[in-house]
Amino acid sequence: MTAIPEIYKSSSAVGHYYSAAGTPALNDNIKPQSVALSGLSNNWTYNSSTGIFTLDSNSIYLFEAALFVSWATYVQISNMQYALVDASTGTEIADGYRSVLKCWGANDYYASSPPRETGDETCFAVVDGSVNSTVALRYVANYSSVGAVTFTVDPTPSANYYYCASRLIIREYQ
Amino acid sequence: MTYKLVATPSVEVSYFTPTISGNPATNDYCTLTVGNVNQIGITGTGTTTLTLPAGQYHARANLGGTKSAASSDLSYQLELDGTLIGNLGGYDTDSGFGSGGRVSTEYSENVFTLTSSGSLRVKITTASGTNTVTATYSGLLIRRVP
């Protein structure tokens, strides 16, 4: 006789990564330097020097990230875009979408021709650890009507502008 | 006698990509295409209607694409069994603070319980001007406790 009992288990490890200060170039990884972990013991690892997460092949992951940036050049029609990518190939994760951060207010930004991108300011992705073993949050695209786009992630707080903070949340379903 | 222990995750995840061809119009529905992860076993990929099995759900839809002018508008909402649920999501409109415009996009999300199978769609509730909804900037996350 073979019995196959099923057990419903709640298994989730969560990590909140933050403090990603830096001035990334296009196609650089965003590299948070601090983490707060909760839930079960996590099976992923993270390299703060490269910004790469190494995932467990038996788990499904939810990633959610939001960046706070200050712009070096205030150009009305400019944006930066970031997304979760496969760290070995650079391909954006299929079950995910890009975030779009706009430099200026809507009236100036959307006055451009051709039409400008808009989207959630929070990047999201679902990753199967058996499909993508290493991932990273990456600055993947930008647009500017006048030239280079430069910005600082998590700048030093200033009295001149309201300050918030970047975050990356990883949830591992084991 | 052999016992085989099977541990079933209590939270299942599925991901679909919403898109619309051309310039969305009011009352249009997004085409929803499954990605790599569909633990819930939702059916209907490639159509505008997903069929969900019974369970307790959290669903979150975000649409993104392009706008041709600040005055172009696009709002959207989850629709469950023909009824709109959750909050409105939408693109930026006009100049934001001080003018009554909407500064940043927000996703449409809600939690709900199905005692039997149900249908889920992403509906365009308001559209004006010229916009696009593209896969690069759009996603539908569905989580379920069986």
mmCIF file with all atom_site columns, C-alpha atoms in Angstrom, chain A residues 1-11 60 62 64 81 92 94-100 102 105-112 114-128 131-132 141 167 171 173-174, chain B residues 1-11 13-15 17 34-39 60 62-71 91-96 102-107 132 135-141 143 146:
data_model
loop_
_atom_site.group_PDB
_atom_site.id
_atom_site.type_symbol
_atom_site.label_atom_id
_atom_site.label_alt_id
_atom_site.label_comp_id
_atom_site.label_asym_id
_atom_site.label_entity_id
_atom_site.label_seq_id
_atom_site.pdbx_PDB_ins_code
_atom_site.Cartn_x
_atom_site.Cartn_y
_atom_site.Cartn_z
_atom_site.occupancy
_atom_site.B_iso_or_equiv
_atom_site.pdbx_formal_charge
_atom_site.auth_seq_id
_atom_site.auth_comp_id
_atom_site.auth_asym_id
_atom_site.auth_atom_id
_atom_site.pdbx_PDB_model_num
ATOM 1   C CA . MET A 1 1   ? 0.000  0.000  0.000   1.00 0.00 ? 1   MET A CA 1
ATOM 2   C CA . THR A 1 2   ? 1.322  3.387  -0.869  1.00 0.00 ? 2   THR A CA 1
ATOM 3   C CA . ALA A 1 3   ? 0.009  6.407  0.944   1.00 0.00 ? 3   ALA A CA 1
ATOM 4   C CA . ILE A 1 4   ? 0.739  9.878  -0.285  1.00 0.00 ? 4   ILE A CA 1
ATOM 5   C CA . PRO A 1 5   ? -0.139 12.417 2.360   1.00 0.00 ? 5   PRO A CA 1
ATOM 6   C CA . GLU A 1 6   ? -0.173 16.022 1.267   1.00 0.00 ? 6   GLU A CA 1
ATOM 7   C CA . ILE A 1 7   ? 0.884  18.798 3.537   1.00 0.00 ? 7   ILE A CA 1
ATOM 8   C CA . TYR A 1 8   ? 0.025  22.414 2.903   1.00 0.00 ? 8   TYR A CA 1
ATOM 9   C CA . LYS A 1 9   ? 2.896  24.418 4.219   1.00 0.00 ? 9   LYS A CA 1
ATOM 10  C CA . SER A 1 10  ? 3.393  28.110 4.375   1.00 0.00 ? 10  SER A CA 1
ATOM 11  C CA . SER A 1 11  ? 6.954  28.665 3.302   1.00 0.00 ? 11  SER A CA 1
ATOM 12  C CA . ILE A 1 60  ? 9.480  30.683 -7.100  1.00 0.00 ? 60  ILE A CA 1
ATOM 13  C CA . LEU A 1 62  ? 8.508  37.576 -6.389  1.00 0.00 ? 62  LEU A CA 1
ATOM 14  C CA . GLU A 1 64  ? 9.347  44.207 -6.387  1.00 0.00 ? 64  GLU A CA 1
ATOM 15  C CA . GLN A 1 81  ? 13.908 52.637 -17.014 1.00 0.00 ? 81  GLN A CA 1
ATOM 16  C CA . GLU A 1 92  ? 14.704 41.000 -19.039 1.00 0.00 ? 92  GLU A CA 1
ATOM 17  C CA . ALA A 1 94  ? 9.721  37.356 -19.094 1.00 0.00 ? 94  ALA A CA 1
ATOM 18  C CA . ASP A 1 95  ? 7.262  37.437 -16.184 1.00 0.00 ? 95  ASP A CA 1
ATOM 19  C CA . GLY A 1 96  ? 7.960  41.044 -15.345 1.00 0.00 ? 96  GLY A CA 1
ATOM 20  C CA . TYR A 1 97  ? 7.777  44.615 -16.575 1.00 0.00 ? 97  TYR A CA 1
ATOM 21  C CA . ARG A 1 98  ? 9.938  47.711 -16.679 1.00 0.00 ? 98  ARG A CA 1
ATOM 22  C CA . SER A 1 99  ? 9.548  50.669 -14.414 1.00 0.00 ? 99  SER A CA 1
ATOM 23  C CA . VAL A 1 100 ? 9.675  54.174 -15.871 1.00 0.00 ? 100 VAL A CA 1
ATOM 24  C CA . LYS A 1 102 ? 10.290 60.539 -15.507 1.00 0.00 ? 102 LYS A CA 1
ATOM 25  C CA . GLY A 1 105 ? 6.178  66.945 -14.910 1.00 0.00 ? 105 GLY A CA 1
ATOM 26  C CA . ALA A 1 106 ? 3.649  65.401 -17.218 1.00 0.00 ? 106 ALA A CA 1
ATOM 27  C CA . ASN A 1 107 ? 3.003  68.454 -19.395 1.00 0.00 ? 107 ASN A CA 1
ATOM 28  C CA . ASP A 1 108 ? 6.603  68.805 -20.555 1.00 0.00 ? 108 ASP A CA 1
ATOM 29  C CA . TYR A 1 109 ? 7.410  65.113 -20.607 1.00 0.00 ? 109 TYR A CA 1
ATOM 30  C CA . TYR A 1 110 ? 4.536  64.049 -22.842 1.00 0.00 ? 110 TYR A CA 1
ATOM 31  C CA . ALA A 1 111 ? 4.964  66.992 -25.164 1.00 0.00 ? 111 ALA A CA 1
ATOM 32  C CA . SER A 1 112 ? 7.676  65.091 -26.946 1.00 0.00 ? 112 SER A CA 1
ATOM 33  C CA . PRO A 1 114 ? 7.498  60.526 -30.695 1.00 0.00 ? 114 PRO A CA 1
ATOM 34  C CA . PRO A 1 115 ? 5.273  59.476 -27.816 1.00 0.00 ? 115 PRO A CA 1
ATOM 35  C CA . ARG A 1 116 ? 7.061  58.896 -24.503 1.00 0.00 ? 116 ARG A CA 1
ATOM 36  C CA . GLU A 1 117 ? 6.939  55.858 -22.272 1.00 0.00 ? 117 GLU A CA 1
ATOM 37  C CA . THR A 1 118 ? 4.796  55.715 -19.185 1.00 0.00 ? 118 THR A CA 1
ATOM 38  C CA . GLY A 1 119 ? 4.400  52.961 -16.660 1.00 0.00 ? 119 GLY A CA 1
ATOM 39  C CA . ASP A 1 120 ? 4.443  52.013 -13.041 1.00 0.00 ? 120 ASP A CA 1
ATOM 40  C CA . GLU A 1 121 ? 7.293  53.439 -11.024 1.00 0.00 ? 121 GLU A CA 1
ATOM 41  C CA . THR A 1 122 ? 7.565  50.066 -9.324  1.00 0.00 ? 122 THR A CA 1
ATOM 42  C CA . CYS A 1 123 ? 9.294  47.265 -11.179 1.00 0.00 ? 123 CYS A CA 1
ATOM 43  C CA . PHE A 1 124 ? 7.878  43.782 -10.664 1.00 0.00 ? 124 PHE A CA 1
ATOM 44  C CA . ALA A 1 125 ? 8.864  40.263 -11.678 1.00 0.00 ? 125 ALA A CA 1
ATOM 45  C CA . VAL A 1 126 ? 8.037  36.629 -10.974 1.00 0.00 ? 126 VAL A CA 1
ATOM 46  C CA . VAL A 1 127 ? 11.026 34.328 -11.338 1.00 0.00 ? 127 VAL A CA 1
ATOM 47  C CA . ASP A 1 128 ? 11.233 30.559 -11.476 1.00 0.00 ? 128 ASP A CA 1
ATOM 48  C CA . VAL A 1 131 ? 14.672 28.875 -15.237 1.00 0.00 ? 131 VAL A CA 1
ATOM 49  C CA . ASN A 1 132 ? 16.722 31.908 -14.154 1.00 0.00 ? 132 ASN A CA 1
ATOM 50  C CA . ALA A 1 141 ? 17.069 52.124 -20.909 1.00 0.00 ? 141 ALA A CA 1
ATOM 51  C CA . ARG A 1 167 ? 13.757 49.376 -2.006  1.00 0.00 ? 167 ARG A CA 1
ATOM 52  C CA . ARG A 1 171 ? 9.904  36.899 -1.547  1.00 0.00 ? 171 ARG A CA 1
ATOM 53  C CA . TYR A 1 173 ? 8.256  30.599 -1.970  1.00 0.00 ? 173 TYR A CA 1
ATOM 54  C CA . GLN A 1 174 ? 10.030 27.417 -0.991  1.00 0.00 ? 174 GLN A CA 1
ATOM 55  C CA . MET B 2 1   ? 4.428  -0.113 2.421   1.00 0.00 ? 1   MET B CA 1
ATOM 56  C CA . THR B 2 2   ? 5.707  3.124  1.002   1.00 0.00 ? 2   THR B CA 1
ATOM 57  C CA . TYR B 2 3   ? 4.826  6.575  2.146   1.00 0.00 ? 3   TYR B CA 1
ATOM 58  C CA . LYS B 2 4   ? 5.577  9.455  -0.098  1.00 0.00 ? 4   LYS B CA 1
ATOM 59  C CA . LEU B 2 5   ? 5.565  12.891 1.492   1.00 0.00 ? 5   LEU B CA 1
ATOM 60  C CA . VAL B 2 6   ? 4.399  15.706 -0.770  1.00 0.00 ? 6   VAL B CA 1
ATOM 61  C CA . ALA B 2 7   ? 4.595  19.259 0.438   1.00 0.00 ? 7   ALA B CA 1
ATOM 62  C CA . THR B 2 8   ? 2.278  21.616 -1.389  1.00 0.00 ? 8   THR B CA 1
ATOM 63  C CA . PRO B 2 9   ? 2.983  25.355 -1.236  1.00 0.00 ? 9   PRO B CA 1
ATOM 64  C CA . SER B 2 10  ? 0.170  27.240 0.373   1.00 0.00 ? 10  SER B CA 1
ATOM 65  C CA . VAL B 2 11  ? 0.572  30.302 -1.843  1.00 0.00 ? 11  VAL B CA 1
ATOM 66  C CA . VAL B 2 13  ? 1.573  32.420 -8.174  1.00 0.00 ? 13  VAL B CA 1
ATOM 67  C CA . SER B 2 14  ? 0.690  33.076 -11.802 1.00 0.00 ? 14  SER B CA 1
ATOM 68  C CA . TYR B 2 15  ? 1.822  35.870 -14.087 1.00 0.00 ? 15  TYR B CA 1
ATOM 69  C CA . THR B 2 17  ? 1.133  40.008 -19.584 1.00 0.00 ? 17  THR B CA 1
ATOM 70  C CA . VAL B 2 34  ? 0.675  33.610 -19.656 1.00 0.00 ? 34  VAL B CA 1
ATOM 71  C CA . GLY B 2 35  ? 4.397  33.728 -18.956 1.00 0.00 ? 35  GLY B CA 1
ATOM 72  C CA . ASN B 2 36  ? 6.676  31.110 -17.424 1.00 0.00 ? 36  ASN B CA 1
ATOM 73  C CA . VAL B 2 37  ? 4.917  30.804 -14.069 1.00 0.00 ? 37  VAL B CA 1
ATOM 74  C CA . ASN B 2 38  ? 1.343  29.574 -13.760 1.00 0.00 ? 38  ASN B CA 1
ATOM 75  C CA . GLN B 2 39  ? 1.231  27.554 -10.543 1.00 0.00 ? 39  GLN B CA 1
ATOM 76  C CA . ARG B 2 60  ? -2.708 43.200 -9.234  1.00 0.00 ? 60  ARG B CA 1
ATOM 77  C CA . ASN B 2 62  ? -0.365 47.343 -13.996 1.00 0.00 ? 62  ASN B CA 1
ATOM 78  C CA . LEU B 2 63  ? -0.550 48.790 -17.500 1.00 0.00 ? 63  LEU B CA 1
ATOM 79  C CA . GLY B 2 64  ? 2.131  50.864 -19.207 1.00 0.00 ? 64  GLY B CA 1
ATOM 80  C CA . GLY B 2 65  ? 3.030  51.936 -22.699 1.00 0.00 ? 65  GLY B CA 1
ATOM 81  C CA . THR B 2 66  ? 3.260  55.336 -24.332 1.00 0.00 ? 66  THR B CA 1
ATOM 82  C CA . LYS B 2 67  ? 1.328  58.574 -24.294 1.00 0.00 ? 67  LYS B CA 1
ATOM 83  C CA . SER B 2 68  ? 1.294  61.074 -27.130 1.00 0.00 ? 68  SER B CA 1
ATOM 84  C CA . ALA B 2 69  ? 0.295  64.082 -25.054 1.00 0.00 ? 69  ALA B CA 1
ATOM 85  C CA . ALA B 2 70  ? -0.083 65.012 -21.411 1.00 0.00 ? 70  ALA B CA 1
ATOM 86  C CA . SER B 2 71  ? -3.827 65.277 -21.888 1.00 0.00 ? 71  SER B CA 1
ATOM 87  C CA . TYR B 2 91  ? -1.581 56.785 -16.700 1.00 0.00 ? 91  TYR B CA 1
ATOM 88  C CA . ASP B 2 92  ? -0.330 60.259 -15.820 1.00 0.00 ? 92  ASP B CA 1
ATOM 89  C CA . THR B 2 93  ? -2.561 63.097 -16.977 1.00 0.00 ? 93  THR B CA 1
ATOM 90  C CA . ASP B 2 94  ? -1.894 66.820 -17.286 1.00 0.00 ? 94  ASP B CA 1
ATOM 91  C CA . SER B 2 95  ? 0.538  68.488 -14.952 1.00 0.00 ? 95  SER B CA 1
ATOM 92  C CA . GLY B 2 96  ? -0.089 66.715 -11.692 1.00 0.00 ? 96  GLY B CA 1
ATOM 93  C CA . ARG B 2 102 ? -2.732 62.336 -11.886 1.00 0.00 ? 102 ARG B CA 1
ATOM 94  C CA . VAL B 2 103 ? 1.014  62.328 -11.251 1.00 0.00 ? 103 VAL B CA 1
ATOM 95  C CA . SER B 2 104 ? 1.981  58.676 -11.356 1.00 0.00 ? 104 SER B CA 1
ATOM 96  C CA . THR B 2 105 ? 0.474  55.463 -12.523 1.00 0.00 ? 105 THR B CA 1
ATOM 97  C CA . GLU B 2 106 ? -1.121 53.214 -9.969  1.00 0.00 ? 106 GLU B CA 1
ATOM 98  C CA . TYR B 2 107 ? -1.950 49.599 -10.428 1.00 0.00 ? 107 TYR B CA 1
ATOM 99  C CA . THR B 2 132 ? -0.540 52.306 -26.140 1.00 0.00 ? 132 THR B CA 1
ATOM 100 C CA . ALA B 2 135 ? 4.135  44.122 -22.822 1.00 0.00 ? 135 ALA B CA 1
ATOM 101 C CA . THR B 2 136 ? 7.389  45.829 -21.790 1.00 0.00 ? 136 THR B CA 1
ATOM 102 C CA . TYR B 2 137 ? 5.644  48.000 -19.221 1.00 0.00 ? 137 TYR B CA 1
ATOM 103 C CA . SER B 2 138 ? 2.608  45.883 -18.263 1.00 0.00 ? 138 SER B CA 1
ATOM 104 C CA . GLY B 2 139 ? 1.916  42.919 -15.995 1.00 0.00 ? 139 GLY B CA 1
ATOM 105 C CA . LEU B 2 140 ? -0.807 40.993 -14.133 1.00 0.00 ? 140 LEU B CA 1
ATOM 106 C CA . LEU B 2 141 ? 0.186  39.189 -10.950 1.00 0.00 ? 141 LEU B CA 1
ATOM 107 C CA . ARG B 2 143 ? -1.615 34.953 -6.098  1.00 0.00 ? 143 ARG B CA 1
ATOM 108 C CA . PRO B 2 146 ? -6.186 27.157 -2.474  1.00 0.00 ? 146 PRO B CA 1
#
